[in-house]
CSV table of C-alpha atoms in Angstrom, one decimal:
chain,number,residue,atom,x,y,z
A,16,UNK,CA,0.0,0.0,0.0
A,17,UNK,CA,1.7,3.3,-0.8
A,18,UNK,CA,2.6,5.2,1.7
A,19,UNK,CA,0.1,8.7,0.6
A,20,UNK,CA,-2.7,6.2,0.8
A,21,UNK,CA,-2.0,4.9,4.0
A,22,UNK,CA,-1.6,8.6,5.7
A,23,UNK,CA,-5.2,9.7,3.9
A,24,UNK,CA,-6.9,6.3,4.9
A,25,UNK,CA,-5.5,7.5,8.7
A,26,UNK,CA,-6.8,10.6,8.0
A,27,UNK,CA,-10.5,9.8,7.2
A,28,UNK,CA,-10.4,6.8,10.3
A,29,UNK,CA,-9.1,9.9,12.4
A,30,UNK,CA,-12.0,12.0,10.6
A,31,UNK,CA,-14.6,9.3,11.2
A,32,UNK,CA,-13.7,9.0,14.9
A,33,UNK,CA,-14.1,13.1,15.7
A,34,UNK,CA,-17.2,12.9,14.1
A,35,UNK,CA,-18.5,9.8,15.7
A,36,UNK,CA,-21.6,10.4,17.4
A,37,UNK,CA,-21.5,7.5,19.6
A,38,UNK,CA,-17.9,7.7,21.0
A,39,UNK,CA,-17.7,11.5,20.8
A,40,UNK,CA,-14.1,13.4,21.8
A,41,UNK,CA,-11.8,10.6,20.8
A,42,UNK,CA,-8.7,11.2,23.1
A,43,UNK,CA,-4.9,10.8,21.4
A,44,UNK,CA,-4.5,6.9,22.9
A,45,UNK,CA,-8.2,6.6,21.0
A,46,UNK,CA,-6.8,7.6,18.2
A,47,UNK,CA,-3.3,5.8,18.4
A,48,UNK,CA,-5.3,2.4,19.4
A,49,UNK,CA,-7.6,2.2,16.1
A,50,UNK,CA,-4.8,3.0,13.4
A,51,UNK,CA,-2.9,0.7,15.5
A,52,UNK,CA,-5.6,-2.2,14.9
A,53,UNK,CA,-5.7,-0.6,11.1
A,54,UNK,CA,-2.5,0.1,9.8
A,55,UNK,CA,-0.1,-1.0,12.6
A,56,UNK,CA,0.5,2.5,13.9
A,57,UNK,CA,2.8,2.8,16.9
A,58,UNK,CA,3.8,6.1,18.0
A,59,UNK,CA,2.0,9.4,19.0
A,60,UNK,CA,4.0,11.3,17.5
A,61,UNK,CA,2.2,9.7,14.1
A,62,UNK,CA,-1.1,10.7,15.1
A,63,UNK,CA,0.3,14.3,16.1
A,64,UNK,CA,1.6,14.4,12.9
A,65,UNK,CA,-2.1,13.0,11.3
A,66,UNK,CA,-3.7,16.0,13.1
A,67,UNK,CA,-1.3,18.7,12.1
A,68,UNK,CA,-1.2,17.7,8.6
A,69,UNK,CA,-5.3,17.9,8.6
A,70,UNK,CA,-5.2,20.9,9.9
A,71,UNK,CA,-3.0,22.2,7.5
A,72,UNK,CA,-3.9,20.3,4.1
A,73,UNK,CA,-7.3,20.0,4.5
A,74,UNK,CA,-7.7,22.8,6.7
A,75,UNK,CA,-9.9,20.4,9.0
A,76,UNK,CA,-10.6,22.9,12.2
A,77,UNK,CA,-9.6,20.2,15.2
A,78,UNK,CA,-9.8,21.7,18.4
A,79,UNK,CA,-9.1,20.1,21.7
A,80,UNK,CA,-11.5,19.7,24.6
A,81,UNK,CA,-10.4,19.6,28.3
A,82,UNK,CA,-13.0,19.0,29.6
A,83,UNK,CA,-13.8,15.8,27.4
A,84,UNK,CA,-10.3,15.0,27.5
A,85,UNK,CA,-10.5,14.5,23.5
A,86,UNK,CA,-10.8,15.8,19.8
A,87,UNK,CA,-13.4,17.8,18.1
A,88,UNK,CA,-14.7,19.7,15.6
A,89,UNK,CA,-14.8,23.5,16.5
A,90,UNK,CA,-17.4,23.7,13.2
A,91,UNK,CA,-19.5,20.4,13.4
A,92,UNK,CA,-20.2,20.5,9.9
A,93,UNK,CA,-17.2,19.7,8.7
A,94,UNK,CA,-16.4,16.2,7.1
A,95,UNK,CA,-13.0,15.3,5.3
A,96,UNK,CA,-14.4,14.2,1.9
A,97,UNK,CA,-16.7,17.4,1.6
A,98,UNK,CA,-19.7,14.6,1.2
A,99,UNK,CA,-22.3,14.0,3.3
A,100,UNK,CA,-23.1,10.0,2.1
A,101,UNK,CA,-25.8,8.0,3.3
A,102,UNK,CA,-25.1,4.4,4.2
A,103,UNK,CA,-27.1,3.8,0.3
A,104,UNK,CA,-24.3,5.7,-1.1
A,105,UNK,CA,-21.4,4.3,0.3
A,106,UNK,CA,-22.6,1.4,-0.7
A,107,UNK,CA,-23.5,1.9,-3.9
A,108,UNK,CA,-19.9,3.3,-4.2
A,109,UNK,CA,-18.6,0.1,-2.8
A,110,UNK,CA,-20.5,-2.0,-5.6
A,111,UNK,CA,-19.2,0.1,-8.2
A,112,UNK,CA,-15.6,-0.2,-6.9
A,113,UNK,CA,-16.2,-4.2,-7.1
A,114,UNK,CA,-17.3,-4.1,-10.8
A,115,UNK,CA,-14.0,-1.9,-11.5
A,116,UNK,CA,-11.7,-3.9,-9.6
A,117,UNK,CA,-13.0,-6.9,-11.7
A,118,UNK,CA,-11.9,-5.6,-14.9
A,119,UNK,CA,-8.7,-3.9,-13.9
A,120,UNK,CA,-6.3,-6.7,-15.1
A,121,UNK,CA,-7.7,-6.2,-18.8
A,122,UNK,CA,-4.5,-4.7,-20.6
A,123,UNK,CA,-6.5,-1.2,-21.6
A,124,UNK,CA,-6.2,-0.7,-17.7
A,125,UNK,CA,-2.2,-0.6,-18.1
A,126,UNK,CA,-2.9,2.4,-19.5
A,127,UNK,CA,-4.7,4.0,-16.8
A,128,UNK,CA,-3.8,2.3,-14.0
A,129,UNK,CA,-3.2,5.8,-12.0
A,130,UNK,CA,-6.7,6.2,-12.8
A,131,UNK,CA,-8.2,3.0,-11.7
A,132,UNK,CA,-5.8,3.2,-8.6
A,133,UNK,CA,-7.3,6.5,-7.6
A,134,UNK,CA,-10.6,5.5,-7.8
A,135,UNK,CA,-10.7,2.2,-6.1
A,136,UNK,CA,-8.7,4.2,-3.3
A,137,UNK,CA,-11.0,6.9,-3.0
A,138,UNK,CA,-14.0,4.5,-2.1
A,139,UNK,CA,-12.3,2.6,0.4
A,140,UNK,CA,-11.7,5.9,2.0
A,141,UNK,CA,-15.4,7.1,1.5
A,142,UNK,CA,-16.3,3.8,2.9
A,143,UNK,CA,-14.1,4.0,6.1
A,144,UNK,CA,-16.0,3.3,9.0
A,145,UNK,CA,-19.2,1.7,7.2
A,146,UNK,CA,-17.8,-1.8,6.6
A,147,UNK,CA,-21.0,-3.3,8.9
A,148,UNK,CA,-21.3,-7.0,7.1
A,149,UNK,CA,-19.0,-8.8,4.7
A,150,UNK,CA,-16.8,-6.8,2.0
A,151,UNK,CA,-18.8,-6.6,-1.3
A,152,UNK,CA,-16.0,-8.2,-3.2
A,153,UNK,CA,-16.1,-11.5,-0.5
A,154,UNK,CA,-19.9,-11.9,-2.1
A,155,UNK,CA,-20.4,-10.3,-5.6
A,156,UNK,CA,-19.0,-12.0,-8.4
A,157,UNK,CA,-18.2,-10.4,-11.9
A,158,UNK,CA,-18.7,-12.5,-15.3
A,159,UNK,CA,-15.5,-11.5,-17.2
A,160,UNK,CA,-13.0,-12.7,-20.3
A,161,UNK,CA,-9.5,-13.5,-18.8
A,162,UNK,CA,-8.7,-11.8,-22.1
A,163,UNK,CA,-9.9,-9.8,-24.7
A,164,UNK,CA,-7.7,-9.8,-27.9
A,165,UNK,CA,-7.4,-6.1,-29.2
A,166,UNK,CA,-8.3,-4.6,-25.7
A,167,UNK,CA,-4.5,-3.8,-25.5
A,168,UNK,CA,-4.5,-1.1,-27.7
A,169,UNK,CA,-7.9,-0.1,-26.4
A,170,UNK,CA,-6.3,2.5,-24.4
A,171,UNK,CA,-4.6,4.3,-27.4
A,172,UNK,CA,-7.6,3.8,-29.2
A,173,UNK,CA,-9.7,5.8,-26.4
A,174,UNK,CA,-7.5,8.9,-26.7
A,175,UNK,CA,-7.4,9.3,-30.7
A,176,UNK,CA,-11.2,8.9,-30.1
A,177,UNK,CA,-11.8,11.5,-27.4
A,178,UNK,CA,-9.6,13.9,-29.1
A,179,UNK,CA,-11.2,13.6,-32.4
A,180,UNK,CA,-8.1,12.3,-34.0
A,181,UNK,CA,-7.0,11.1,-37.9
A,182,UNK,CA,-5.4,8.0,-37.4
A,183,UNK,CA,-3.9,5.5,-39.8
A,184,UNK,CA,-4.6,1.9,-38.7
A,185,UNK,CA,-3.4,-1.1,-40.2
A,186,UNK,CA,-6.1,-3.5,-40.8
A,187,UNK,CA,-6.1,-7.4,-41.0
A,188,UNK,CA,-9.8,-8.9,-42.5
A,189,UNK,CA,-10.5,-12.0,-41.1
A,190,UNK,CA,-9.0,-14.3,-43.6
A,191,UNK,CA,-6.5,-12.0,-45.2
A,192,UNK,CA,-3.7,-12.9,-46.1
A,193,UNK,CA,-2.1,-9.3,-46.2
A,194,UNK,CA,-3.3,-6.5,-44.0
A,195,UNK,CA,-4.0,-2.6,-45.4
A,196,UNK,CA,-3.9,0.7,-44.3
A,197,UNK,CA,-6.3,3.3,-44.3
A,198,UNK,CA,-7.1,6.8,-43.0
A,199,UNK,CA,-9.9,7.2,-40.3
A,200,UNK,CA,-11.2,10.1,-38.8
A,201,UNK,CA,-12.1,8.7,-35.6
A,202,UNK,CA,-15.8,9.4,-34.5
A,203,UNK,CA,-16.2,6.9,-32.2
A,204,UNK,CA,-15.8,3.7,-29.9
A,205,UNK,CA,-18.4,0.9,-29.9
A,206,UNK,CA,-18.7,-2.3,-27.6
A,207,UNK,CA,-20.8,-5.4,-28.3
A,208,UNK,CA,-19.9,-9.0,-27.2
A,209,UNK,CA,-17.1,-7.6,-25.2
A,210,UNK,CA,-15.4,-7.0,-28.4
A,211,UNK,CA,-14.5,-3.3,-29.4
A,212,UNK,CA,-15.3,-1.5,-32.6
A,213,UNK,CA,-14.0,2.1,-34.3
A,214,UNK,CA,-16.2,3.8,-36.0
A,215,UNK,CA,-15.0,6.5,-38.1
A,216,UNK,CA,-14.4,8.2,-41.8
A,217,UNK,CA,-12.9,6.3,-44.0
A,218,UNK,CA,-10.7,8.8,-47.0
A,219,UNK,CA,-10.2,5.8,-49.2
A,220,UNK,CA,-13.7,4.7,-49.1
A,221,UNK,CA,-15.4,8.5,-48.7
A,222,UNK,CA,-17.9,6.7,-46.1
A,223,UNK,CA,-17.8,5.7,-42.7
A,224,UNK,CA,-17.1,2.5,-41.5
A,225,UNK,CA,-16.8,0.1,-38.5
A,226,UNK,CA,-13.3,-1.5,-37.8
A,227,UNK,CA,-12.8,-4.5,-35.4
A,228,UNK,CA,-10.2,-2.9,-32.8
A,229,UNK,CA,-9.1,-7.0,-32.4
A,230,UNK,CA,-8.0,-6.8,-36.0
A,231,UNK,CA,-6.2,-3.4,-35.8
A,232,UNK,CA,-2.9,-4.6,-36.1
A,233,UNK,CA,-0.6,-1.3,-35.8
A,234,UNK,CA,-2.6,2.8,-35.4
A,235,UNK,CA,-0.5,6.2,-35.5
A,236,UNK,CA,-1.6,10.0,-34.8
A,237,UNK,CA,-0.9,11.3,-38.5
A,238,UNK,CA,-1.8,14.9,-37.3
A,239,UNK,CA,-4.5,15.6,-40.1
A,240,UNK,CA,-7.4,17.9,-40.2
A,241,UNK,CA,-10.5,16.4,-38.9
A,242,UNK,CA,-13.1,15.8,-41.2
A,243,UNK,CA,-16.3,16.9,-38.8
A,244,UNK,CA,-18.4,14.3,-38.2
A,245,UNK,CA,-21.4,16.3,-39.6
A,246,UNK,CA,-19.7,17.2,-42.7
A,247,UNK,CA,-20.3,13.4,-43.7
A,248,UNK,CA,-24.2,13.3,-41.9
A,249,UNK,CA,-22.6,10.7,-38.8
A,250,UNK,CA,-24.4,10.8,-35.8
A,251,UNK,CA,-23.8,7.9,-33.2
A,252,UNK,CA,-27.4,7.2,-32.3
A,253,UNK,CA,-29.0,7.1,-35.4
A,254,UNK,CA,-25.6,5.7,-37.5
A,255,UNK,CA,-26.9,2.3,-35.3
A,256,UNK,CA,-30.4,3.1,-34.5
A,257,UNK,CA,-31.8,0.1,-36.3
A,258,UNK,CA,-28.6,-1.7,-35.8
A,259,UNK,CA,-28.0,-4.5,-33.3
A,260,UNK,CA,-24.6,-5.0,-33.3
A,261,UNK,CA,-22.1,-2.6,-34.9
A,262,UNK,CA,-23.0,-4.0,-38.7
A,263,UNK,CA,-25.0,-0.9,-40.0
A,264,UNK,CA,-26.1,-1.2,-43.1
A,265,UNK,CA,-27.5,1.4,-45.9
A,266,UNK,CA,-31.0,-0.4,-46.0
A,267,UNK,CA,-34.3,0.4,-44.5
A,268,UNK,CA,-35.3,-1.0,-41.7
A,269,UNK,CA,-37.7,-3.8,-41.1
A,270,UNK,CA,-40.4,-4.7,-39.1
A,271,UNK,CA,-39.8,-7.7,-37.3
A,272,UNK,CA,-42.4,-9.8,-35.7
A,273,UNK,CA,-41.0,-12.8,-33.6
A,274,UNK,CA,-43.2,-15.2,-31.5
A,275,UNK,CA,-41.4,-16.8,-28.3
A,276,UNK,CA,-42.3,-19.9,-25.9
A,277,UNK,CA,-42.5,-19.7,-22.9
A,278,UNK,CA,-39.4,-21.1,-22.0
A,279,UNK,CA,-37.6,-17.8,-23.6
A,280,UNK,CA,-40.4,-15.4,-23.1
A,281,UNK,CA,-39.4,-13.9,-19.7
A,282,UNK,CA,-35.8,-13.5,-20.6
A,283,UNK,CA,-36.5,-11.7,-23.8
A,284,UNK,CA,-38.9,-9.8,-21.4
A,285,UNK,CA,-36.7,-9.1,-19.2
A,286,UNK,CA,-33.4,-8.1,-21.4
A,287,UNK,CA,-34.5,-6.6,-24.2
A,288,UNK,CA,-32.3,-6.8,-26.8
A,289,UNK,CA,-33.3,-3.8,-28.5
A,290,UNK,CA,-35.0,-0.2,-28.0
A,291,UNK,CA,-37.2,-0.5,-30.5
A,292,UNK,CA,-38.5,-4.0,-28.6
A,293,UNK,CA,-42.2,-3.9,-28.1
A,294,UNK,CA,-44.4,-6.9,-26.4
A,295,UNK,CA,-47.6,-7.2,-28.7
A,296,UNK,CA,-49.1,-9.7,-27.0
A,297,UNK,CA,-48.4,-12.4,-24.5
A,298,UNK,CA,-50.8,-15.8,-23.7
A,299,UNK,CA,-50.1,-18.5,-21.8
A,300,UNK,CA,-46.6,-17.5,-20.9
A,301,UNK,CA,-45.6,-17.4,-24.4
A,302,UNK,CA,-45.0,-13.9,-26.4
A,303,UNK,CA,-44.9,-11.8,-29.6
A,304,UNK,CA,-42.5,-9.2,-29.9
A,305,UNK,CA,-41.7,-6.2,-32.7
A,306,UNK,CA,-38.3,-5.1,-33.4
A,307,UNK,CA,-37.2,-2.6,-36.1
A,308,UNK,CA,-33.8,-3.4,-37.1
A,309,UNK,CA,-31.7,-3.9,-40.5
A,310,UNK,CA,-31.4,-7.6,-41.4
A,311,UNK,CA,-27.7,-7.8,-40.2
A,312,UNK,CA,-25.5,-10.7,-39.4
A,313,UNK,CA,-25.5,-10.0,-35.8
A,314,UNK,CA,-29.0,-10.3,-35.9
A,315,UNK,CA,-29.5,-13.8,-37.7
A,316,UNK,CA,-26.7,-15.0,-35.4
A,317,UNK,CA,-29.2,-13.8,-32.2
A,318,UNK,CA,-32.0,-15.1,-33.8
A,319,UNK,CA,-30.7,-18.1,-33.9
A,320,UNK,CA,-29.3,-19.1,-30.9
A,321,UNK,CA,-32.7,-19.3,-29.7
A,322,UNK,CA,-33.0,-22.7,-32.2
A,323,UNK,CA,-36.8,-23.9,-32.1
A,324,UNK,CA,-37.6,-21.7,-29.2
A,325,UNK,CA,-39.0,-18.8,-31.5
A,326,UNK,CA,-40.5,-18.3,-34.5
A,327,UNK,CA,-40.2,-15.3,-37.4
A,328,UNK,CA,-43.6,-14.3,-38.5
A,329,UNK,CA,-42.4,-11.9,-40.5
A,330,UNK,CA,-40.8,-11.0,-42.8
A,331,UNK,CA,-40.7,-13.7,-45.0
A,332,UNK,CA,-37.5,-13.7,-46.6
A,333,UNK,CA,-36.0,-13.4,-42.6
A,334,UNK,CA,-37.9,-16.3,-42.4
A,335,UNK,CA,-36.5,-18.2,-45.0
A,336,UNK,CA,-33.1,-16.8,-44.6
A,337,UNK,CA,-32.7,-18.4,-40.9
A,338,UNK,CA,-34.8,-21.8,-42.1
A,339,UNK,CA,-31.9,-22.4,-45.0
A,340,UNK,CA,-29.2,-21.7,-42.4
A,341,UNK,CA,-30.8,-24.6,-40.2
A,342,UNK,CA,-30.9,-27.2,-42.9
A,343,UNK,CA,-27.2,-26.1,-44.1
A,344,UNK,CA,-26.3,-27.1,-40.4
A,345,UNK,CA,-28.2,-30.0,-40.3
A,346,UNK,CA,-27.0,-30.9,-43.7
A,347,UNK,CA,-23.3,-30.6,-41.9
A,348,UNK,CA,-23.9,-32.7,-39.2
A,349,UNK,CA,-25.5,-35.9,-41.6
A,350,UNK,CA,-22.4,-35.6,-43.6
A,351,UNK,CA,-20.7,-35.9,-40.5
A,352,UNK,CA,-22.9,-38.9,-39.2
A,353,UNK,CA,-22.5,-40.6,-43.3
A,354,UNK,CA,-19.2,-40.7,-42.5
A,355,UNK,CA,-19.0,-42.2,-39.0
């Protein structure tokens, strides 16, 4: 533990302590006998030194009472953090610092591990003295990839994107055999399926496009003029408004009707997949949902990893589309049987 967090962690116990409204006045050997227990604290000349460098850092106004024999606060509003928390909050705060402390061994948090640091420090110290019960991270678990390929360059990629950079990537398809390079006005950062996407102006294709960061095998700053991202009619929420995924495609939308048993019918109720979801009717557990969404790859792949579970009313061709993707697979698998 580095040695700046330990004194601040001493101060808000110290703080914590004056404030207490149960054990009011905390005298020195108080003081000296809980960052003892807490951070193996020996001397009183540390907790002189504590109180001194509140009182001049944070300009906490400690005063000392003679009659209590202890420590208070000559203006009894004061609190450390500047934050008056409810037991809700901190523990609110405590949850969040769980779900961040699950994810910090991803490689884009090499890049801000300062950051990260700060932050899980600062809600330990919010939540000193409200640890009632057993630490979150002793009973919340968080679903995470060990690894996410491409997430190393995630942190690079996060900067040319908040900046509004030009970038030239170097870009290997999916069965390439030779990567290329192109010139991208970056617009924008997309996750889906823990995988993560750039979305930006492409020169040598005057349009945008969507690049899998995974397959971005080299980017460089190239110190360009942006192209605005209205000067080519992109805007985020309508570039993948009828998009589930990050495929967006120049077609219209369609109107998708999809009828779900009642096995599926409370997840899909529960996590839509969409915003344009809507419940038309539901019997007997069972359900029929609209969805307006381009007829995408990301959205035949959904579709059918529900197998027999749900049914396409319409439209047709959707229909027919996912029904010839079964029988190719099924076709697969009696090859494979023939040959056994």
């Amino acid at each position: 533990m580095r040695s700046s967090k330990l004194s601040f962690l001493r101060y808000m116990l110290i703080d914590h302590m004056i404030r207490s409204k149960q054990h009011p006045y905390p005298s020195k050997l108080d003081l000296l006998e809980a960052c003892q227990d807490k951070f193996g604290v020996r001397s009183e000349s540390t907790i002189e030194k504590d109180l001194n460098a509140m009182r001049m850092e944070f300009e906490a106004p400690i005063a000392y009472s003679k009659r209590e024999k202890g420590y208070y606060y000559a203006d009894s509003k004061f609190k450390l953090m500047g934050m008056n928390l409810s037991a809700d909050n901190v523990e609110a705060l405590q949850f969040v610092g769980v779900m961040l402390e699950g994810f910090r061994d991803l490689p884009v948090f090499t890049e801000f591990s300062d950051a990260v640091d700060k932050v899980l420090d600062g809600v330990e110290m919010t939540a000193m003295g409200n640890d009632e019960g057993l630490p979150f991270n002793k009973v919340i678990q968080i679903q995470k990839s060990d690894y996410t390929k491409g997430s190393e360059m995630l942190g690079k990629m996060i900067r040319y994107v908040k900046e509004q950079k030009v970038v030239e990537i170097t870009y290997r398809k999916f069965g390439a055999e030779e990567p290329q390079k192109y010139t991208v006005h970056a617009y924008l950062l997309k996750e889906y399926n823990d995988l993560w996407y750039l979305t930006g102006y492409v020169e040598e294709r005057d349009r945008v496009q969507t690049f899998g960061v995974d397959r971005i095998e080299e980017v460089a700053d190239i110190h360009k003029e942006l192209v605005p991202a209205d000067a080519v009619n992109f805007e985020p929420d309508n570039f993948f408004r009828y998009c589930l995924g990050v495929t967006a495609l120049a077609e219209e939308p369609q109107e998708i009707l999809l009828a779900f048993d009642q096995q599926t019918a409370n997840y899909i109720k529960t996590s839509p997949v969409h915003p344009t979801q809507e419940i038309l009717k539901e019997e007997g557990g069972a359900c029929i949902v609209r969805l307006k969404l381009v007829n995408n790859f990301e959205l035949r792949s959904w579709l059918m990893s529900f197998g027999p579970n749900v049914r396409i009313l319409e439209p047709a061709f959707l229909r027919d589309e996912i029904k010839n993707a079964f029988q190719q697979a099924l076709n697969a698998y009696d090859k494979l049987e023939n040959k056994a």
